[in-house]
PDB file of C-alpha atoms in Angstrom:
ATOM      1  CA  MET A 150      54.603 101.796 108.537  1.00 33.00           C
ATOM      2  CA  THR A 151      56.966 101.132 106.295  1.00 32.00           C
ATOM      3  CA  GLU A 152      59.730  98.045 106.402  1.00 36.00           C
ATOM      4  CA  GLU A 153      62.169 101.067 106.997  1.00 35.00           C
ATOM      5  CA  ASN A 154      60.794 103.108 109.165  1.00 32.00           C
ATOM      6  CA  GLU A 155      60.114 100.219 111.583  1.00 30.00           C
ATOM      7  CA  GLN A 156      63.928  99.121 111.884  1.00 33.00           C
ATOM      8  CA  ASN A 157      65.832 100.192 114.993  1.00 31.00           C
ATOM      9  CA  LEU A 158      69.017 100.969 114.579  1.00 28.00           C
ATOM     10  CA  GLU A 159      70.699  98.594 117.254  1.00 32.00           C
ATOM     11  CA  PRO A 160      74.127  97.016 117.932  1.00 34.00           C
ATOM     12  CA  ALA A 161      74.630  93.755 116.248  1.00 35.00           C
ATOM     13  CA  SER A 162      74.177  91.777 119.970  1.00 36.00           C
ATOM     14  CA  ALA A 163      70.727  93.164 120.113  1.00 35.00           C
ATOM     15  CA  PRO A 164      67.688  91.919 120.556  1.00 33.00           C
ATOM     16  CA  ALA A 165      65.467  90.711 118.031  1.00 36.00           C
ATOM     17  CA  ILE A 166      63.724  93.143 116.017  1.00 37.00           C
ATOM     18  CA  PRO A 167      61.159  93.147 112.585  1.00 39.00           C
ATOM     19  CA  GLY A 168      62.530  91.375 109.899  1.00 44.00           C
ATOM     20  CA  GLU A 169      65.837  90.356 111.497  1.00 46.00           C
ATOM     21  CA  ASP A 170      67.281  88.040 114.251  1.00 46.00           C
ATOM     22  CA  VAL A 171      70.632  87.377 115.782  1.00 42.00           C
ATOM     23  CA  VAL A 172      71.236  84.248 115.797  1.00 42.00           C
ATOM     24  CA  ALA A 173      73.460  82.922 118.421  1.00 38.00           C
ATOM     25  CA  PRO A 174      75.704  86.647 118.849  1.00 36.00           C
ATOM     26  CA  GLU A 175      79.299  85.368 117.211  1.00 40.00           C
ATOM     27  CA  ASP A 176      80.794  88.688 118.159  1.00 37.00           C
ATOM     28  CA  GLY A 177      83.830  87.396 119.848  1.00 38.00           C
ATOM     29  CA  GLU A 178      87.111  88.293 118.802  1.00 37.00           C
ATOM     30  CA  ASP A 179      89.082  85.993 116.715  1.00 38.00           C
ATOM     31  CA  SER A 180      92.479  84.599 117.789  1.00 38.00           C
ATOM     32  CA  ASP A 181      94.459  84.904 115.036  1.00 41.00           C
ATOM     33  CA  ALA A 182      93.074  88.217 113.738  1.00 48.00           C
ATOM     34  CA  ASP A 183      91.448  90.252 115.900  1.00 67.00           C
ATOM     35  CA  LEU A 184      88.444  89.911 114.354  1.00 81.00           C
ATOM     36  CA  LYS A 185      84.502  90.140 114.976  1.00 86.00           C
ATOM     37  CA  HIS A 186      82.141  87.736 113.913  1.00 91.00           C
ATOM     38  CA  PHE A 187      78.642  88.698 113.408  1.00 92.00           C
ATOM     39  CA  GLN A 188      75.599  86.802 112.609  1.00 94.00           C
ATOM     40  CA  TRP A 189      72.152  87.387 112.161  1.00 93.00           C
ATOM     41  CA  ARG A 190      69.097  86.268 110.576  1.00 93.00           C
ATOM     42  CA  VAL A 191      66.749  87.534 108.173  1.00 93.00           C
ATOM     43  CA  THR A 192      63.029  86.609 108.650  1.00 89.00           C
ATOM     44  CA  LYS A 193      61.264  89.219 105.978  1.00 88.00           C
ATOM     45  CA  ASN A 194      62.142  90.788 102.248  1.00 90.00           C
ATOM     46  CA  LEU A 195      63.917  93.656 103.085  1.00 89.00           C
ATOM     47  CA  THR A 196      63.976  96.617 100.857  1.00 86.00           C
ATOM     48  CA  ARG A 197      67.472  97.630 101.514  1.00 86.00           C
ATOM     49  CA  ARG A 198      70.932  96.887  99.549  1.00 93.00           C
ATOM     50  CA  ILE A 199      72.922  94.845 102.166  1.00 95.00           C
ATOM     51  CA  ASP A 200      75.477  97.116 102.383  1.00 93.00           C
ATOM     52  CA  GLN A 201      73.360  99.366 103.936  1.00 89.00           C
ATOM     53  CA  TYR A 202      71.686  96.519 106.192  1.00 91.00           C
ATOM     54  CA  LEU A 203      74.909  96.423 107.923  1.00 93.00           C
ATOM     55  CA  VAL A 204      75.961 100.098 108.166  1.00 87.00           C
ATOM     56  CA  ASP A 205      72.641  99.516 109.981  1.00 84.00           C
ATOM     57  CA  ARG A 206      73.288  97.161 112.083  1.00 85.00           C
ATOM     58  CA  VAL A 207      77.412  97.565 112.785  1.00 84.00           C
ATOM     59  CA  GLY A 208      77.376 101.361 114.179  1.00 74.00           C
ATOM     60  CA  TYR A 209      81.080 102.456 113.591  1.00 76.00           C
ATOM     61  CA  LEU A 210      81.404 100.822 110.121  1.00 83.00           C
ATOM     62  CA  SER A 211      80.982 103.263 107.392  1.00 84.00           C
ATOM     63  CA  ARG A 212      79.262 101.882 103.843  1.00 87.00           C
ATOM     64  CA  ALA A 213      82.609 102.018 102.021  1.00 88.00           C
ATOM     65  CA  GLY A 214      83.589 100.358 104.789  1.00 88.00           C
ATOM     66  CA  VAL A 215      82.019  97.471 104.746  1.00 93.00           C
ATOM     67  CA  GLN A 216      81.959  97.575 100.647  1.00 94.00           C
ATOM     68  CA  ARG A 217      85.537  97.024 101.507  1.00 93.00           C
ATOM     69  CA  LEU A 218      84.578  93.901 103.628  1.00 94.00           C
ATOM     70  CA  VAL A 219      82.154  92.565 100.934  1.00 94.00           C
ATOM     71  CA  GLY A 220      84.658  93.291  98.588  1.00 93.00           C
ATOM     72  CA  GLU A 221      87.121  91.139 100.198  1.00 92.00           C
ATOM     73  CA  GLY A 222      84.493  88.028 100.827  1.00 93.00           C
ATOM     74  CA  LEU A 223      84.230  88.701 104.865  1.00 94.00           C
ATOM     75  CA  VAL A 224      80.368  89.133 103.815  1.00 96.00           C
ATOM     76  CA  LYS A 225      78.450  86.072 103.000  1.00 96.00           C
ATOM     77  CA  VAL A 226      74.459  85.152 103.070  1.00 96.00           C
ATOM     78  CA  ASN A 227      73.722  81.412 103.609  1.00 96.00           C
ATOM     79  CA  GLY A 228      77.690  80.534 103.350  1.00 94.00           C
ATOM     80  CA  ARG A 229      78.473  82.363  99.727  1.00 94.00           C
ATOM     81  CA  VAL A 230      80.024  85.773  99.055  1.00 95.00           C
ATOM     82  CA  VAL A 231      77.414  88.127  97.611  1.00 94.00           C
ATOM     83  CA  LYS A 232      77.914  91.542  96.374  1.00 94.00           C
ATOM     84  CA  SER A 233      76.990  94.999  98.341  1.00 94.00           C
ATOM     85  CA  SER A 234      73.628  95.250  95.662  1.00 94.00           C
ATOM     86  CA  TYR A 235      72.700  92.185  97.206  1.00 96.00           C
ATOM     87  CA  HIS A 236      69.365  92.127  98.987  1.00 94.00           C
ATOM     88  CA  PRO A 237      68.439  90.369 102.104  1.00 95.00           C
ATOM     89  CA  ARG A 238      65.819  88.017 101.945  1.00 94.00           C
ATOM     90  CA  ASN A 239      63.514  86.247 104.333  1.00 94.00           C
ATOM     91  CA  GLY A 240      65.326  83.095 106.034  1.00 94.00           C
ATOM     92  CA  ASP A 241      68.586  84.492 105.031  1.00 95.00           C
ATOM     93  CA  ILE A 242      71.890  84.340 107.389  1.00 95.00           C
ATOM     94  CA  VAL A 243      73.765  86.503 107.102  1.00 96.00           C
ATOM     95  CA  GLU A 244      77.361  86.390 108.080  1.00 95.00           C
ATOM     96  CA  MET A 245      80.321  89.149 108.713  1.00 95.00           C
ATOM     97  CA  VAL A 246      83.778  89.174 109.732  1.00 93.00           C
ATOM     98  CA  ALA A 247      84.929  92.964 110.432  1.00 90.00           C
ATOM     99  CA  PRO A 248      87.597  94.374 112.988  1.00 84.00           C
ATOM    100  CA  PRO A 249      86.405  95.529 116.538  1.00 78.00           C
ATOM    101  CA  GLU A 250      85.090  99.183 117.365  1.00 75.00           C
ATOM    102  CA  PRO A 251      88.549 101.338 117.410  1.00 71.00           C
ATOM    103  CA  ILE A 252      89.531 103.121 119.702  1.00 68.00           C
ATOM    104  CA  SER A 253      89.089 106.740 120.372  1.00 68.00           C
ATOM    105  CA  GLU A 254      92.433 107.542 120.824  1.00 79.00           C
ATOM    106  CA  LEU A 255      96.590 106.601 120.185  1.00 85.00           C
ATOM    107  CA  VAL A 256      97.736 105.032 123.552  1.00 89.00           C
ATOM    108  CA  PRO A 257     101.240 106.092 124.212  1.00 94.00           C
ATOM    109  CA  GLU A 258     103.693 102.861 125.031  1.00 96.00           C
ATOM    110  CA  ASP A 259     106.839 102.128 126.036  1.00 96.00           C
ATOM    111  CA  ILE A 260     108.595 100.707 122.693  1.00 96.00           C
ATOM    112  CA  PRO A 261     112.181 100.986 122.384  1.00 95.00           C
ATOM    113  CA  LEU A 262     112.531 103.013 119.630  1.00 96.00           C
ATOM    114  CA  ASP A 263     116.588 102.418 118.044  1.00 97.00           C
ATOM    115  CA  ILE A 264     117.102 106.189 116.603  1.00 97.00           C
ATOM    116  CA  ILE A 265     120.514 106.088 114.012  1.00 96.00           C
ATOM    117  CA  TYR A 266     119.839 109.689 114.078  1.00 96.00           C
ATOM    118  CA  GLU A 267     117.916 113.085 115.114  1.00 96.00           C
ATOM    119  CA  ASP A 268     117.958 116.424 114.409  1.00 96.00           C
ATOM    120  CA  GLU A 269     115.362 119.067 114.248  1.00 95.00           C
ATOM    121  CA  HIS A 270     113.411 118.200 110.688  1.00 96.00           C
ATOM    122  CA  PHE A 271     113.086 114.055 111.215  1.00 96.00           C
ATOM    123  CA  LEU A 272     114.671 111.359 112.860  1.00 96.00           C
ATOM    124  CA  ALA A 273     115.776 107.981 111.280  1.00 97.00           C
ATOM    125  CA  LEU A 274     115.580 104.929 113.344  1.00 97.00           C
ATOM    126  CA  ASN A 275     115.486 101.126 112.688  1.00 96.00           C
ATOM    127  CA  LYS A 276     112.391  99.269 112.761  1.00 96.00           C
ATOM    128  CA  GLN A 277     112.534  95.686 114.864  1.00 95.00           C
ATOM    129  CA  ALA A 278     111.299  92.917 113.235  1.00 94.00           C
ATOM    130  CA  ASN A 279     107.484  91.604 114.086  1.00 93.00           C
ATOM    131  CA  LEU A 280     106.297  95.389 115.049  1.00 95.00           C
ATOM    132  CA  MET A 281     103.319  97.243 112.672  1.00 92.00           C
ATOM    133  CA  VAL A 282     103.907 100.634 111.850  1.00 92.00           C
ATOM    134  CA  HIS A 283     100.893 102.364 112.898  1.00 88.00           C
ATOM    135  CA  PRO A 284      97.133 101.220 113.477  1.00 82.00           C
ATOM    136  CA  ALA A 285      94.912  98.894 111.903  1.00 72.00           C
ATOM    137  CA  ARG A 286      92.341  96.846 111.221  1.00 63.00           C
ATOM    138  CA  GLY A 287      91.774  96.069 114.924  1.00 65.00           C
ATOM    139  CA  VAL A 288      95.241  96.078 115.805  1.00 78.00           C
ATOM    140  CA  TRP A 289      95.343  99.449 117.845  1.00 81.00           C
ATOM    141  CA  THR A 290      98.316  99.200 119.872  1.00 89.00           C
ATOM    142  CA  GLY A 291     101.560  97.515 120.245  1.00 93.00           C
ATOM    143  CA  THR A 292     102.791  99.711 116.839  1.00 94.00           C
ATOM    144  CA  LEU A 293     106.007 101.939 116.220  1.00 96.00           C
ATOM    145  CA  VAL A 294     103.410 105.184 116.458  1.00 95.00           C
ATOM    146  CA  ASN A 295     102.318 104.277 119.790  1.00 95.00           C
ATOM    147  CA  GLY A 296     106.070 103.853 120.603  1.00 96.00           C
ATOM    148  CA  LEU A 297     106.100 107.779 119.042  1.00 96.00           C
ATOM    149  CA  VAL A 298     103.917 108.920 120.966  1.00 94.00           C
ATOM    150  CA  PHE A 299     105.175 107.677 124.052  1.00 96.00           C
ATOM    151  CA  TYR A 300     108.808 109.213 122.963  1.00 95.00           C
ATOM    152  CA  GLY A 301     106.868 112.924 123.050  1.00 84.00           C
ATOM    153  CA  GLN A 302     108.025 114.353 120.095  1.00 75.00           C
ATOM    154  CA  ARG A 303     105.969 116.513 117.764  1.00 86.00           C
ATOM    155  CA  TRP A 304     105.561 114.907 114.598  1.00 94.00           C
ATOM    156  CA  SER A 305     103.670 115.665 111.293  1.00 93.00           C
ATOM    157  CA  GLY A 306      99.847 115.395 110.774  1.00 89.00           C
ATOM    158  CA  VAL A 307     100.284 115.354 107.248  1.00 87.00           C
ATOM    159  CA  ASN A 308      98.882 111.712 107.004  1.00 82.00           C
ATOM    160  CA  GLY A 309      96.375 112.070 110.208  1.00 79.00           C
ATOM    161  CA  ASN A 310      95.952 111.511 113.811  1.00 80.00           C
ATOM    162  CA  TRP A 311      96.617 108.131 113.174  1.00 82.00           C
ATOM    163  CA  ARG A 312     100.316 108.243 111.642  1.00 86.00           C
ATOM    164  CA  PRO A 313     101.598 110.834 112.692  1.00 92.00           C
ATOM    165  CA  GLY A 314     104.936 111.592 111.683  1.00 94.00           C
ATOM    166  CA  ILE A 315     104.970 108.573 109.275  1.00 93.00           C
ATOM    167  CA  LEU A 316     106.767 108.969 105.883  1.00 91.00           C
ATOM    168  CA  HIS A 317     106.721 105.254 104.573  1.00 88.00           C
ATOM    169  CA  ARG A 318     106.042 101.666 105.677  1.00 85.00           C
ATOM    170  CA  LEU A 319     107.773  99.047 106.329  1.00 89.00           C
ATOM    171  CA  ASP A 320     105.863  95.422 106.618  1.00 87.00           C
ATOM    172  CA  ARG A 321     105.636  93.599 110.091  1.00 89.00           C
ATOM    173  CA  ASN A 322     108.305  91.584 109.720  1.00 90.00           C
ATOM    174  CA  THR A 323     110.699  93.275 108.024  1.00 88.00           C
ATOM    175  CA  THR A 324     113.536  95.472 109.703  1.00 90.00           C
ATOM    176  CA  GLY A 325     114.993  98.168 107.794  1.00 90.00           C
ATOM    177  CA  VAL A 326     115.503 102.419 108.306  1.00 94.00           C
ATOM    178  CA  MET A 327     112.605 104.096 109.017  1.00 95.00           C
ATOM    179  CA  LEU A 328     111.919 108.295 108.445  1.00 96.00           C
ATOM    180  CA  VAL A 329     109.922 110.304 110.504  1.00 97.00           C
ATOM    181  CA  ALA A 330     109.051 113.885 109.834  1.00 96.00           C
ATOM    182  CA  LYS A 331     108.880 116.078 113.174  1.00 96.00           C
ATOM    183  CA  SER A 332     106.808 118.630 111.275  1.00 95.00           C
ATOM    184  CA  ASP A 333     104.150 119.486 108.102  1.00 94.00           C
ATOM    185  CA  GLU A 334     106.880 121.087 106.220  1.00 96.00           C
ATOM    186  CA  ALA A 335     109.793 118.470 106.830  1.00 96.00           C
ATOM    187  CA  HIS A 336     106.772 115.649 105.811  1.00 94.00           C
ATOM    188  CA  TRP A 337     106.464 117.296 102.500  1.00 92.00           C
ATOM    189  CA  ARG A 338     110.116 117.977 101.627  1.00 95.00           C
ATOM    190  CA  ILE A 339     111.114 114.618 102.147  1.00 94.00           C
ATOM    191  CA  ALA A 340     107.686 113.148 100.845  1.00 90.00           C
ATOM    192  CA  ARG A 341     108.753 114.887  97.578  1.00 89.00           C
ATOM    193  CA  GLN A 342     112.273 113.382  97.718  1.00 92.00           C
ATOM    194  CA  PHE A 343     110.240 110.180  97.851  1.00 86.00           C
ATOM    195  CA  GLU A 344     107.943 110.538  95.148  1.00 82.00           C
ATOM    196  CA  ASN A 345     110.561 111.677  93.102  1.00 84.00           C
ATOM    197  CA  ARG A 346     113.086 108.897  93.722  1.00 81.00           C
ATOM    198  CA  THR A 347     115.950 110.803  94.562  1.00 90.00           C
ATOM    199  CA  ILE A 348     115.822 108.998  97.734  1.00 87.00           C
ATOM    200  CA  GLN A 349     118.027 105.811  97.355  1.00 85.00           C
ATOM    201  CA  LYS A 350     117.108 102.358  99.358  1.00 82.00           C
ATOM    202  CA  THR A 351     119.409  99.623 100.397  1.00 84.00           C
ATOM    203  CA  TYR A 352     119.346  96.257 101.977  1.00 82.00           C
ATOM    204  CA  ILE A 353     121.290  93.569 103.410  1.00 84.00           C
ATOM    205  CA  ALA A 354     119.396  90.820 103.013  1.00 84.00           C
ATOM    206  CA  ILE A 355     120.472  87.185 103.649  1.00 86.00           C
ATOM    207  CA  VAL A 356     118.347  84.565 101.618  1.00 88.00           C
ATOM    208  CA  HIS A 357     118.300  80.782 101.039  1.00 89.00           C
ATOM    209  CA  GLY A 358     119.165  79.244  97.916  1.00 88.00           C
ATOM    210  CA  VAL A 359     122.002  80.822  95.754  1.00 84.00           C
ATOM    211  CA  PRO A 360     120.513  82.881  92.801  1.00 86.00           C
ATOM    212  CA  GLN A 361     122.008  82.319  89.435  1.00 90.00           C
ATOM    213  CA  LEU A 362     123.567  85.516  88.740  1.00 94.00           C
ATOM    214  CA  LEU A 363     125.658  87.319  91.011  1.00 93.00           C
ATOM    215  CA  GLY A 364     123.755  90.863  90.447  1.00 95.00           C
ATOM    216  CA  ASP A 365     121.136  91.755  88.495  1.00 95.00           C
ATOM    217  CA  VAL A 366     118.514  94.048  88.017  1.00 95.00           C
ATOM    218  CA  ILE A 367     114.249  93.261  88.472  1.00 92.00           C
ATOM    219  CA  ASP A 368     112.287  95.798  86.534  1.00 93.00           C
ATOM    220  CA  MET A 369     108.587  94.002  87.707  1.00 92.00           C
ATOM    221  CA  PRO A 370     105.791  96.263  88.420  1.00 92.00           C
ATOM    222  CA  ILE A 371     104.355  95.241  91.589  1.00 91.00           C
ATOM    223  CA  GLY A 372     100.260  95.380  92.992  1.00 87.00           C
ATOM    224  CA  ARG A 373      98.013  93.440  95.684  1.00 83.00           C
ATOM    225  CA  ASP A 374      98.113  89.827  95.842  1.00 84.00           C
ATOM    226  CA  ARG A 375      95.256  88.293  94.015  1.00 81.00           C
ATOM    227  CA  TYR A 376      94.610  85.954  96.547  1.00 82.00           C
ATOM    228  CA  ILE A 377      96.023  87.681  99.999  1.00 81.00           C
ATOM    229  CA  ARG A 378      95.534  91.505 100.209  1.00 71.00           C
ATOM    230  CA  GLU A 379      97.821  92.345 103.034  1.00 72.00           C
ATOM    231  CA  LYS A 380     100.504  91.433 100.408  1.00 80.00           C
ATOM    232  CA  GLN A 381     102.316  93.033  97.964  1.00 83.00           C
ATOM    233  CA  ALA A 382     103.472  90.922  94.869  1.00 88.00           C
ATOM    234  CA  VAL A 383     104.727  91.117  91.042  1.00 90.00           C
ATOM    235  CA  ARG A 384     101.302  91.826  88.967  1.00 87.00           C
ATOM    236  CA  LYS A 385     102.680  92.247  85.503  1.00 79.00           C
ATOM    237  CA  GLU A 386      99.134  93.273  83.939  1.00 75.00           C
ATOM    238  CA  ALA A 387      96.445  93.776  87.322  1.00 72.00           C
ATOM    239  CA  ALA A 388      94.524  97.499  87.580  1.00 73.00           C
ATOM    240  CA  GLY A 389      96.338  99.423  89.934  1.00 75.00           C
ATOM    241  CA  VAL A 390      99.988  98.381  89.881  1.00 85.00           C
ATOM    242  CA  LYS A 391     103.095 100.707  90.570  1.00 86.00           C
ATOM    243  CA  PRO A 392     106.482  99.947  88.946  1.00 87.00           C
ATOM    244  CA  ALA A 393     109.807  99.056  90.462  1.00 87.00           C
ATOM    245  CA  VAL A 394     113.149  98.375  90.452  1.00 88.00           C
ATOM    246  CA  SER A 395     115.358  96.569  92.447  1.00 89.00           C
ATOM    247  CA  LYS A 396     118.852  95.980  91.845  1.00 92.00           C
ATOM    248  CA  TYR A 397     120.765  93.510  94.157  1.00 93.00           C
ATOM    249  CA  GLU A 398     124.467  91.835  94.360  1.00 95.00           C
ATOM    250  CA  VAL A 399     125.522  88.465  95.960  1.00 94.00           C
ATOM    251  CA  ILE A 400     128.342  90.286  98.696  1.00 93.00           C
ATOM    252  CA  GLU A 401     128.648  86.891 100.375  1.00 92.00           C
ATOM    253  CA  GLN A 402     127.470  83.024 100.152  1.00 90.00           C
ATOM    254  CA  LEU A 403     127.593  81.487 103.381  1.00 88.00           C
ATOM    255  CA  ARG A 404     127.349  77.803 103.458  1.00 83.00           C
ATOM    256  CA  GLY A 405     125.118  75.062 105.718  1.00 65.00           C
TER     257      GLY A 405
END
């Protein structure tokens, strides 16, 4: 029997099997990010790459999902970040931080919606601060989408079951107007306006400090932050950046 054939695909907290032992299972949740911590000890040289090894150990993760975790530095061997092509060896301690197993369906929740306009095609609402738009990475409840499902309307399905009606996003801590489509046709029509940049967005913000200019145009491309992947940042020469043009005007200066 080959090494590959004698591997049983069991949960990460399963008893030791030939070639890999679980070390003091750390599959508890991280209190800050709602993540799960896994740890294994490898007791023989394996022919599988580490991405396939982890898929076999944690059944709800896809290979592409594991590779994303590897790319984000959330998979380590003996305390060091490795590549997806690494082959685990005898004595290795493999650690991974991953989101918990997703729930199977959206949970309707009575989350207050500040609706400012609604017709048969879409609604516009003012998203409050400290509210995620849709479930992601271990946060399956308490989002705007959970509130929309509770609201009871039929939303567009263009973006899949986990983002019904969602046309665009706002950061968790950002408040502002969001549009939600009620049909696929409305979704495509509004999305095309976003794509063609015929929709104008205006924000009123209170900022710290006084700009040198009372009005200006900021034309700088943005992309994923180099260090914090959940954030966007100005990236002049990075791959995958998108053009971004912002016009600002100081309308009032406050004391204190």
